XYZ file of C-alpha atoms in Angstrom:
671
model
C -15.147 -29.381 68.814
C -17.881 -31.437 70.320
C -20.753 -29.485 71.825
C -21.420 -29.311 75.471
C -22.263 -32.543 77.252
C -26.038 -33.272 77.006
C -26.541 -33.110 80.734
C -24.865 -29.722 80.872
C -26.972 -28.437 77.952
C -30.028 -29.583 79.802
C -28.893 -27.611 82.853
C -28.305 -24.492 80.792
C -31.390 -24.859 78.784
C -34.435 -25.513 80.844
C -32.979 -24.337 84.141
C -34.215 -20.800 84.586
C -32.027 -20.347 87.686
C -28.606 -21.255 86.225
C -25.973 -18.760 87.327
C -22.716 -17.514 85.897
C -20.808 -19.512 88.322
C -22.508 -22.615 87.028
C -21.858 -21.904 83.313
C -18.187 -20.687 83.748
C -16.772 -24.222 84.158
C -18.270 -25.323 80.844
C -16.672 -22.243 79.104
C -13.295 -22.997 80.687
C -13.598 -26.529 79.476
C -14.147 -25.324 75.891
C -11.122 -22.988 76.166
C -8.988 -25.779 77.669
C -9.549 -28.147 74.759
C -9.186 -25.424 72.212
C -12.738 -25.752 70.892
C -13.608 -24.401 67.477
C -15.250 -20.991 66.920
C -18.372 -22.960 65.790
C -18.701 -24.574 69.204
C -18.507 -21.219 70.956
C -20.985 -19.805 68.584
C -23.359 -22.602 69.351
C -22.922 -21.958 73.085
C -23.670 -18.340 72.552
C -26.793 -19.075 70.489
C -27.934 -21.431 73.187
C -27.671 -18.783 75.972
C -29.174 -16.076 73.834
C -32.200 -18.458 73.298
C -32.950 -18.512 77.011
C -36.143 -16.696 78.074
C -35.665 -13.020 78.605
C -37.383 -13.393 81.942
C -34.412 -15.482 83.164
C -32.530 -13.706 85.894
C -29.022 -12.610 84.848
C -29.465 -13.704 81.095
C -27.500 -10.734 79.977
C -24.725 -11.614 82.327
C -24.593 -15.114 80.884
C -24.396 -13.715 77.272
C -21.590 -11.370 78.227
C -19.672 -14.202 79.885
C -19.836 -16.401 76.708
C -18.767 -13.375 74.659
C -15.795 -12.810 76.857
C -14.803 -16.436 76.508
C -15.022 -16.105 72.725
C -12.837 -12.978 72.851
C -10.301 -14.740 74.977
C -10.279 -17.635 72.402
C -9.691 -15.163 69.584
C -6.704 -13.595 71.435
C -5.271 -17.036 72.111
C -5.587 -17.864 68.370
C -3.963 -14.506 67.443
C -1.052 -15.289 69.783
C -0.673 -18.663 68.147
C -0.573 -17.085 64.688
C 2.115 -14.629 65.967
C 4.103 -17.525 67.349
C 3.845 -19.365 64.061
C 4.977 -16.248 62.242
C 7.880 -15.713 64.614
C 8.810 -19.311 64.133
C 8.695 -18.883 60.274
C 10.820 -15.779 60.594
C 13.291 -17.505 62.883
C 13.544 -20.546 60.494
C 14.026 -18.178 57.516
C 16.753 -16.374 59.402
C 18.400 -19.688 60.209
C 18.216 -20.665 56.495
C 19.950 -17.362 55.646
C 22.948 -18.327 57.805
C 23.168 -21.975 56.762
C 22.208 -22.186 53.085
C 24.478 -21.149 50.269
C 22.251 -22.490 47.539
C 20.221 -19.342 46.471
C 17.562 -21.398 44.595
C 17.010 -23.754 47.504
C 16.837 -20.863 49.971
C 14.221 -18.936 47.934
C 12.179 -22.102 47.436
C 12.132 -22.616 51.260
C 11.018 -19.006 51.817
C 8.253 -19.289 49.248
C 7.064 -22.656 50.593
C 7.098 -21.221 54.223
C 5.186 -18.062 53.221
C 2.535 -20.049 51.466
C 2.092 -22.393 54.420
C 2.122 -19.644 57.021
C -0.431 -17.547 55.141
C -2.633 -20.534 54.405
C -2.578 -19.419 50.777
C -3.192 -21.475 47.648
C -0.207 -20.077 45.636
C 3.002 -18.303 46.258
C 5.802 -17.168 43.918
C 8.931 -14.963 43.954
C 10.139 -12.705 41.119
C 13.413 -10.946 40.497
C 13.807 -7.755 38.578
C 15.793 -7.954 35.362
C 17.251 -4.514 34.529
C 18.106 -5.538 31.035
C 14.588 -6.361 29.999
C 12.856 -4.046 32.498
C 10.588 -6.979 33.795
C 10.050 -9.056 36.862
C 10.653 -12.691 36.183
C 9.428 -15.535 38.285
C 12.300 -17.589 39.709
C 10.430 -19.805 42.317
C 6.703 -20.786 42.525
C 4.779 -23.097 44.925
C 1.220 -24.395 44.569
C 0.837 -23.576 40.894
C -1.371 -25.789 38.666
C -0.388 -24.092 35.354
C 2.917 -24.388 33.632
C 2.592 -20.663 32.578
C 2.734 -19.549 36.260
C 6.376 -20.575 36.678
C 7.238 -18.563 33.496
C 5.430 -15.314 34.281
C 6.885 -11.958 33.617
C 5.530 -8.610 34.681
C 6.490 -5.113 33.466
C 7.648 -2.651 36.057
C 4.690 -0.386 35.232
C 1.898 -2.966 35.111
C -0.265 -4.761 37.609
C 0.561 -4.996 41.280
C 4.232 -4.963 40.372
C 3.851 -1.377 39.081
C 2.224 -0.227 42.302
C 4.833 -1.877 44.537
C 7.705 -0.659 42.404
C 6.452 2.906 42.654
C 5.402 3.011 46.330
C 8.003 0.411 47.662
C 5.173 -0.753 49.971
C 3.119 -4.003 50.121
C -0.120 -4.018 48.233
C -3.303 -6.148 48.716
C -6.243 -6.733 46.523
C -9.162 -9.093 47.322
C -10.125 -9.424 43.602
C -7.202 -8.896 41.294
C -8.972 -9.427 37.909
C -11.638 -6.810 38.712
C -9.474 -4.332 40.562
C -9.172 -1.051 38.518
C -6.582 0.705 40.709
C -3.814 -0.357 38.356
C -3.062 -1.033 34.680
C -3.622 -4.673 33.824
C -1.264 -6.776 31.788
C -3.440 -8.953 29.390
C -0.900 -11.843 29.418
C -0.697 -11.852 33.181
C -4.483 -11.691 33.506
C -4.794 -14.770 31.297
C -2.284 -16.612 33.580
C -4.248 -15.720 36.553
C -7.448 -16.823 34.980
C -5.826 -20.235 34.264
C -4.832 -20.419 37.961
C -8.139 -19.154 39.272
C -6.413 -16.344 41.262
C -8.769 -13.912 43.060
C -7.084 -12.426 46.203
C -3.464 -11.280 45.923
C -0.869 -9.639 48.217
C 2.585 -8.623 47.115
C 5.592 -7.436 49.222
C 8.722 -5.790 47.771
C 12.276 -7.283 48.122
C 14.305 -4.146 49.035
C 18.057 -3.662 48.720
C 19.552 -0.226 49.297
C 16.134 1.425 48.716
C 15.831 -0.414 45.419
C 13.142 -2.990 44.572
C 15.001 -6.063 43.360
C 12.030 -8.463 43.428
C 8.561 -9.163 44.641
C 7.044 -11.902 46.930
C 3.357 -12.819 46.149
C 0.815 -14.964 47.856
C -2.523 -15.597 46.215
C -5.819 -17.301 46.879
C -8.446 -18.700 44.618
C -11.216 -16.925 46.623
C -11.831 -13.469 47.853
C -9.889 -13.036 51.034
C -8.692 -10.146 53.266
C -5.311 -10.566 54.951
C -4.534 -9.208 58.466
C -1.806 -6.682 59.084
C 0.083 -9.376 60.881
C 0.115 -11.629 57.822
C 1.289 -8.803 55.677
C 3.965 -7.828 58.052
C 5.263 -11.496 58.276
C 5.224 -11.611 54.431
C 7.304 -8.360 54.276
C 9.754 -9.865 56.755
C 10.119 -13.017 54.587
C 10.513 -10.754 51.492
C 13.326 -8.947 53.325
C 14.980 -12.235 54.048
C 14.707 -13.134 50.410
C 16.302 -9.760 49.435
C 19.169 -10.383 51.879
C 19.593 -13.899 50.438
C 19.814 -12.560 46.912
C 22.151 -9.734 47.849
C 24.306 -12.209 49.809
C 24.283 -14.592 46.842
C 25.341 -11.778 44.511
C 28.059 -10.770 46.838
C 29.253 -14.306 47.238
C 29.262 -14.768 43.441
C 31.244 -11.525 43.002
C 33.608 -12.691 45.745
C 34.023 -16.093 44.129
C 34.577 -14.539 40.762
C 37.155 -12.126 42.174
C 38.880 -15.049 43.867
C 38.866 -17.032 40.652
C 40.234 -14.022 38.776
C 42.873 -13.629 41.375
C 43.831 -17.270 41.018
C 43.850 -16.897 37.277
C 45.984 -13.774 37.474
C 48.462 -15.511 39.794
C 48.584 -18.517 37.577
C 49.138 -16.225 34.603
C 51.833 -14.355 36.386
C 53.502 -17.627 37.429
C 53.333 -18.847 33.790
C 54.702 -15.514 32.512
C 57.512 -15.762 35.018
C 58.257 -19.280 33.767
C 58.075 -18.151 30.119
C 60.416 -15.239 30.856
C 62.905 -17.626 32.613
C 62.658 -20.048 29.684
C 63.101 -17.255 27.192
C 66.167 -15.990 28.983
C 67.612 -19.536 29.148
C 66.805 -20.098 25.460
C 68.402 -16.750 24.482
C 71.549 -17.615 26.514
C 71.676 -21.091 24.966
C 71.450 -19.725 21.394
C 74.031 -16.970 22.133
C 76.377 -19.510 23.574
C 76.011 -21.747 20.533
C 76.651 -18.749 18.261
C 79.752 -17.658 20.204
C 81.116 -21.251 20.019
C 80.707 -21.182 16.224
C 78.044 -23.913 16.185
C 76.895 -25.158 12.795
C 73.536 -24.331 11.257
C 72.434 -27.878 11.985
C 73.275 -27.562 15.716
C 71.319 -24.327 15.878
C 68.348 -25.933 14.255
C 68.418 -28.878 16.694
C 68.569 -26.449 19.596
C 65.595 -24.297 18.333
C 63.494 -27.442 17.586
C 64.056 -28.719 21.159
C 63.341 -25.310 22.720
C 60.082 -24.846 20.845
C 59.082 -28.569 20.670
C 58.523 -28.801 16.902
C 60.090 -29.295 13.578
C 62.297 -26.559 12.101
C 63.315 -25.970 8.471
C 65.800 -23.398 7.271
C 65.282 -22.347 3.657
C 67.686 -20.499 1.285
C 66.747 -17.714 -1.089
C 65.200 -20.299 -3.532
C 63.094 -21.900 -0.771
C 65.273 -25.004 -0.782
C 65.895 -26.740 2.569
C 69.464 -26.188 3.693
C 68.943 -27.500 7.289
C 66.323 -29.249 9.270
C 65.733 -30.629 12.811
C 62.963 -32.186 14.913
C 62.468 -32.207 18.632
C 62.668 -35.622 20.315
C 59.216 -37.040 20.696
C 57.582 -34.686 18.245
C 55.264 -36.628 15.896
C 54.459 -34.157 13.198
C 55.184 -35.102 9.577
C 54.328 -31.869 7.593
C 57.942 -30.700 7.656
C 59.193 -33.885 6.048
C 56.700 -33.456 3.203
C 57.841 -29.883 2.478
C 58.663 -29.043 -1.160
C 59.615 -25.632 -2.683
C 56.712 -25.595 -5.043
C 53.955 -27.622 -3.368
C 50.302 -26.648 -2.630
C 51.320 -24.425 0.222
C 53.956 -22.379 -1.639
C 51.606 -19.434 -2.264
C 50.490 -19.175 1.328
C 54.181 -19.414 2.481
C 55.261 -16.700 0.088
C 52.477 -14.448 1.367
C 53.466 -15.107 4.985
C 57.212 -14.255 4.276
C 56.155 -11.026 2.511
C 54.241 -10.089 5.635
C 57.169 -11.082 7.715
C 59.594 -8.942 5.796
C 57.284 -5.943 6.021
C 56.437 -6.308 9.765
C 59.769 -7.694 10.950
C 57.839 -10.417 12.791
C 56.872 -14.035 12.093
C 53.486 -14.935 10.522
C 51.364 -18.076 10.310
C 51.680 -19.426 6.837
C 49.300 -22.455 6.673
C 47.973 -25.437 8.649
C 47.897 -28.982 7.466
C 47.300 -32.341 9.088
C 46.809 -30.846 12.522
C 50.051 -28.827 12.419
C 50.515 -25.135 12.112
C 53.468 -23.704 10.061
C 54.816 -20.306 11.258
C 57.423 -18.658 9.104
C 59.836 -15.746 9.377
C 62.141 -14.175 6.822
C 65.904 -14.180 7.616
C 67.323 -10.749 6.706
C 71.034 -9.841 6.321
C 71.609 -6.152 5.742
C 69.287 -5.270 2.877
C 69.079 -8.799 1.446
C 66.820 -11.707 2.140
C 69.057 -14.653 3.109
C 66.256 -17.185 3.404
C 63.534 -18.159 5.861
C 62.903 -20.261 8.997
C 59.804 -22.438 9.258
C 58.472 -23.866 12.461
C 55.882 -26.699 12.559
C 53.842 -27.388 15.734
C 50.573 -28.840 16.736
C 49.510 -25.523 18.325
C 50.657 -21.958 17.966
C 53.295 -20.290 20.187
C 52.589 -18.130 23.177
C 53.889 -14.664 23.291
C 57.163 -15.334 25.019
C 57.805 -18.559 22.936
C 57.038 -16.486 19.919
C 59.771 -14.031 20.797
C 62.218 -16.927 21.235
C 61.409 -18.171 17.768
C 61.934 -14.716 16.294
C 65.203 -14.224 18.105
C 66.331 -17.612 16.881
C 65.849 -16.431 13.254
C 68.188 -13.566 13.975
C 70.859 -16.010 15.280
C 70.312 -18.182 12.241
C 70.577 -15.037 10.055
C 74.024 -14.244 11.626
C 75.227 -17.845 10.748
C 73.851 -17.551 7.080
C 75.421 -14.180 6.680
C 78.740 -15.523 8.000
C 78.489 -18.460 5.619
C 77.719 -16.093 2.736
C 80.752 -13.963 3.592
C 82.989 -16.979 3.829
C 81.680 -18.085 0.438
C 82.174 -14.655 -0.949
C 85.794 -14.646 0.315
C 86.452 -18.026 -1.258
C 84.890 -16.957 -4.602
C 86.555 -13.571 -4.665
C 89.574 -14.873 -6.623
C 87.249 -16.723 -9.039
C 85.335 -13.582 -9.684
C 88.519 -11.516 -10.097
C 89.807 -14.040 -12.660
C 86.468 -14.038 -14.628
C 86.265 -10.250 -14.685
C 89.932 -10.067 -15.942
C 89.128 -12.542 -18.720
C 86.073 -10.702 -20.133
C 87.301 -7.129 -19.386
C 88.662 -5.092 -22.314
C 91.559 -4.141 -20.068
C 93.176 -7.519 -19.112
C 95.910 -7.960 -16.657
C 99.389 -9.239 -17.494
C 98.974 -12.588 -19.320
C 101.355 -14.354 -16.963
C 99.448 -13.166 -13.922
C 96.091 -14.212 -15.490
C 97.618 -17.585 -16.472
C 98.762 -18.136 -12.913
C 95.383 -17.402 -11.378
C 93.595 -19.516 -13.910
C 95.857 -22.587 -13.269
C 94.901 -22.404 -9.500
C 91.320 -23.093 -10.562
C 92.135 -25.796 -13.091
C 91.774 -23.640 -16.165
C 94.471 -23.984 -18.749
C 94.521 -20.760 -20.822
C 97.058 -22.233 -23.250
C 94.277 -24.417 -24.572
C 91.118 -23.390 -26.398
C 88.387 -22.148 -23.921
C 84.614 -21.666 -24.166
C 82.328 -19.074 -22.628
C 78.645 -19.555 -21.604
C 76.332 -16.756 -20.792
C 72.919 -17.539 -19.091
C 70.085 -15.093 -18.305
C 67.600 -16.212 -15.576
C 64.761 -15.030 -13.444
C 64.715 -14.360 -9.691
C 66.734 -15.094 -7.506
C 69.633 -13.231 -9.059
C 72.277 -15.234 -10.948
C 74.750 -14.648 -8.041
C 72.612 -16.883 -5.878
C 72.767 -19.673 -8.452
C 76.447 -19.206 -8.876
C 76.901 -19.851 -5.198
C 74.634 -22.870 -5.407
C 76.642 -24.307 -8.288
C 79.986 -23.623 -6.520
C 78.622 -25.245 -3.429
C 78.253 -28.804 -4.856
C 79.472 -31.171 -7.582
C 79.691 -31.530 -10.527
C 80.203 -27.814 -11.445
C 81.848 -26.594 -8.213
C 85.297 -26.288 -9.827
C 84.198 -24.046 -12.717
C 85.157 -20.428 -13.059
C 81.780 -18.660 -12.829
C 80.043 -15.627 -11.348
C 77.326 -13.006 -11.873
C 78.459 -10.312 -14.272
C 76.054 -7.465 -15.293
C 72.947 -9.430 -14.173
C 73.761 -12.669 -16.090
C 75.560 -15.875 -15.128
C 79.025 -16.248 -16.926
C 80.903 -19.525 -16.949
C 84.355 -20.141 -18.419
C 85.678 -23.690 -19.107
C 88.057 -25.579 -21.351
C 86.618 -26.182 -24.823
C 87.054 -29.968 -24.449
C 84.682 -29.852 -21.440
C 82.163 -27.469 -22.901
C 79.568 -30.107 -23.909
C 79.780 -31.827 -20.561
C 79.373 -28.516 -18.803
C 76.389 -27.745 -21.041
C 74.731 -31.049 -20.287
C 75.270 -30.814 -16.526
C 74.133 -27.175 -16.381
C 71.062 -27.981 -18.444
C 70.004 -30.788 -16.134
C 70.525 -28.526 -13.118
C 68.531 -25.653 -14.660
C 65.609 -27.816 -15.664
C 65.256 -29.174 -12.148
C 65.740 -25.827 -10.391
C 64.589 -23.162 -12.918
C 62.072 -24.958 -15.129
C 62.107 -22.939 -18.359
C 62.906 -19.545 -16.717
C 66.333 -19.219 -18.270
C 68.061 -18.907 -21.666
C 71.678 -18.805 -22.737
C 74.342 -18.954 -25.397
C 77.485 -21.224 -25.491
C 80.279 -19.806 -27.458
C 82.482 -21.449 -30.043
C 86.036 -22.113 -28.785
C 88.509 -19.323 -28.700
C 92.311 -19.895 -28.695
C 93.530 -16.986 -26.588
C 92.184 -14.981 -23.633
C 92.543 -11.853 -25.702
C 89.425 -12.885 -27.716
C 87.277 -13.247 -24.562
C 86.122 -9.536 -24.224
C 84.725 -9.390 -27.828
C 83.306 -12.898 -27.535
C 81.489 -11.788 -24.243
C 80.030 -8.736 -25.966
C 78.817 -10.852 -28.811
C 77.115 -13.382 -26.595
C 75.383 -10.538 -24.605
C 73.903 -9.360 -27.874
C 72.932 -12.799 -28.708
C 70.938 -12.983 -25.398
C 69.021 -9.908 -26.424
C 68.092 -11.454 -29.722
C 66.987 -14.681 -28.012
C 64.818 -12.573 -25.686
C 63.224 -10.871 -28.736
C 62.575 -14.355 -30.255
C 60.905 -15.428 -27.043
C 63.133 -18.385 -26.427
C 62.997 -20.008 -22.919
C 64.449 -23.054 -21.239
C 67.337 -23.619 -23.666
C 71.019 -22.827 -24.233
C 71.877 -22.284 -27.870
C 75.382 -22.826 -29.350
C 76.902 -19.828 -30.950
C 77.263 -21.724 -34.259
C 73.624 -22.369 -34.313
C 73.019 -18.589 -34.248
C 75.322 -17.887 -37.165
C 72.200 -17.476 -39.250
C 71.209 -14.456 -37.036
C 74.658 -12.772 -37.053
C 73.290 -9.814 -38.788
C 70.658 -9.498 -35.981
C 72.967 -9.487 -32.950
C 76.204 -8.212 -34.330
C 74.617 -4.913 -35.258
C 71.914 -2.574 -33.884
C 71.236 -1.084 -37.323
C 67.475 -0.968 -37.830
C 67.956 -0.748 -41.578
C 69.641 -4.156 -41.594
C 66.765 -5.602 -39.655
C 64.336 -4.166 -42.144
C 66.376 -5.504 -44.995
C 66.281 -8.997 -43.432
C 62.581 -8.917 -42.888
C 61.790 -7.669 -46.490
C 64.078 -10.257 -48.028
C 62.518 -13.098 -46.057
C 58.765 -12.390 -45.741
C 58.347 -9.014 -47.483
C 56.090 -10.402 -50.238
C 53.706 -11.843 -47.615
C 53.645 -8.657 -45.559
C 52.951 -6.602 -48.727
C 50.125 -8.960 -49.717
C 48.518 -8.515 -46.303
C 48.782 -4.734 -46.497
C 47.184 -4.520 -49.918
C 44.373 -7.001 -49.474
C 43.818 -7.010 -45.710
C 44.569 -10.726 -45.417
C 46.184 -12.502 -42.495
C 48.788 -14.705 -44.277
C 51.643 -13.414 -42.094
C 49.857 -14.115 -38.808
C 48.611 -17.489 -40.041
C 52.197 -18.483 -41.073
C 53.561 -17.414 -37.629
C 50.936 -19.477 -35.765
C 51.719 -22.375 -38.022
C 55.312 -22.372 -37.126
C 54.583 -21.681 -33.432
C 52.408 -24.766 -33.378
C 55.082 -27.121 -34.783
C 53.785 -26.801 -38.333
C 50.470 -28.569 -37.424
C 47.546 -27.280 -39.468
C 44.804 -28.671 -37.149
C 46.365 -27.075 -34.043
C 46.822 -23.781 -35.834
C 43.189 -23.772 -36.881
C 42.017 -24.481 -33.383
C 44.243 -21.734 -31.949
C 43.111 -19.145 -34.472
C 39.414 -20.275 -34.413
C 39.225 -20.918 -38.105
C 38.619 -24.046 -40.276
C 41.542 -26.254 -41.046
C 40.905 -25.915 -44.796
C 41.238 -22.147 -44.438
C 44.632 -22.692 -42.894
C 45.716 -24.887 -45.740
C 44.451 -22.410 -48.353
C 46.365 -19.595 -46.665
C 49.558 -21.702 -46.431
C 49.209 -22.518 -50.205
C 48.913 -18.768 -50.969
C 52.019 -18.147 -48.791
C 54.011 -20.870 -50.812
C 52.940 -19.077 -53.982
C 54.437 -15.868 -52.664
C 57.645 -17.228 -51.007
C 58.322 -20.337 -52.974
C 59.086 -23.666 -51.386
C 60.154 -23.354 -47.757
C 60.198 -26.967 -46.709
C 63.902 -27.314 -45.908
C 65.004 -26.628 -42.291
C 67.295 -23.631 -42.905
C 64.665 -21.819 -45.039
C 61.910 -22.553 -42.564
C 64.112 -21.352 -39.673
C 64.865 -18.053 -41.526
C 61.171 -17.460 -42.106
C 60.244 -18.308 -38.502
C 62.833 -15.909 -37.167
C 61.652 -13.129 -39.525
C 58.034 -13.764 -38.453
C 58.939 -13.529 -34.766
C 60.835 -10.306 -35.386
C 57.839 -9.027 -37.366
C 55.527 -9.891 -34.469
C 57.779 -8.168 -31.979
C 58.079 -5.055 -34.179
C 54.292 -4.725 -34.085
C 54.225 -4.866 -30.296
C 56.703 -2.007 -30.003
C 59.123 -3.515 -27.445
C 61.001 -6.736 -26.677
C 59.620 -8.953 -23.966
C 61.531 -9.609 -20.832
C 62.533 -13.126 -19.868
C 59.598 -13.547 -17.449
C 57.040 -12.435 -20.092
C 58.567 -13.987 -23.192
């Protein structure tokens, strides 16, 4: 503030008779215009400089000092008012702000301004890391300040954490009352921090954070300043606690909303499941077809449905209106996904539940095996863009049970229709045949004239069992009118001798498309009377055994073509087999035993590779000239074997020789 007016100074200075009444108006003027402490100090110095001889000098000095004390009290009141205003504003922020970060930033800014400090920041304690982390800073000049962390046992944070009281230091970096954190000290050096005061944020007697103000010079804070800082810290703690409670309440409300939505969705799913179950049960009660059931399931589950039989062939399909998936249309029994589908169906049979088989083109295939009694009747496949929820999954699995009932019913109807055919077939091949007239009458009902020559075909095949293929053949043209059934694990077909070749051609075409090479069979020569059938059947069964030993697959041989092997399949005498082998290739086997050569094995490989010397050499890993030399030696031992009958005899003998060395005949799947 400006000094006393010059005329007044002259009055105070040289006038030795100036009284307290005369100087008082000047002091009141200084107080009135809120003069600075420097002006009051100048006034005091002026009075103290008066001559000691001046009357009442001591009274004038005391008067100026009283004015200075009054000014200090007024300034303290102003500070308290500012502190109260800051506290009130902070309390108003607590009731009006929901943004925690904004509220903490306002508290930090207000504390820094109120304390007249260079820097202020607020930290929150992280229990997981055991450190205080800065969340808001104001007045910082270093990027590191806003990223500071302090251990709970280091620096001022450690003291406040242990005492739960505010702490002040006029020179932080040189204060030895606490353990220093080197990283924190480096940050304070960058900021130039000297004086520091920290107040705890208390919640339920726990320190949840710290509020700091700092200066870049040595400074001592008053108790009032520290008290106001503690109050602002308390407000910050309340804000943090309120924000936490608000977040928990919000989370609880969201969880309640989610639970309510989930409950509503579950209720809708249960209702839909009940309606679906009622719909499927109603269709089943009305005797709906398999196709109608598939359409209903596809609509209920909004996808594509395939029903497969035992051989994984599609027997029914349906797609929900509006469904755009195409994977079901591209399904084939032996495509790239067949292994995954087989694994899923195995899991389904074991668990009694559906299983995800594969995904392709944005669609998921879920499969479930259809069981009837102890047998697998087939499978149901569902194709969707996303997997089913729990209730919908149960609907799908219930639908498979309904489809299983339909398939089992169809199977029983088929079994009823084929029972008479099976009875006729068993009558024909059984040693104890029924009355000829009764048998003739049964045969005529199925278009079989027993007064004419008839033929018998016996076929051995892999899984599924021959009974399944018998049902498949009876279900569709051109072999549906034949007398056929599974007998003792093989498929037996009886037909008129004049139709035998047509039946052979039609069955071969069917078997190659459905079975590949996983079958073998024998077609008999015509017989004139049914009485010859039992012996003929026994002969053909022995022939099948020989074909298995020979390793033949994917072919049906005429009985006449096997006349050459009659000694093999019309007797089980090992001596006869040995006689056949010795007569055919005995000299070659003897040569190998005496000299350790491999003529027999080379000759077998030569026949097995279509009598191609180069292929034989490659398969045996020897030079082609070696093969030719060995074949020349064989011809010297056996004589010329170029004609077909002689070559066939030798090949059969070689195969039997090979099987004899292995010790047992191979099964169809291993032949």
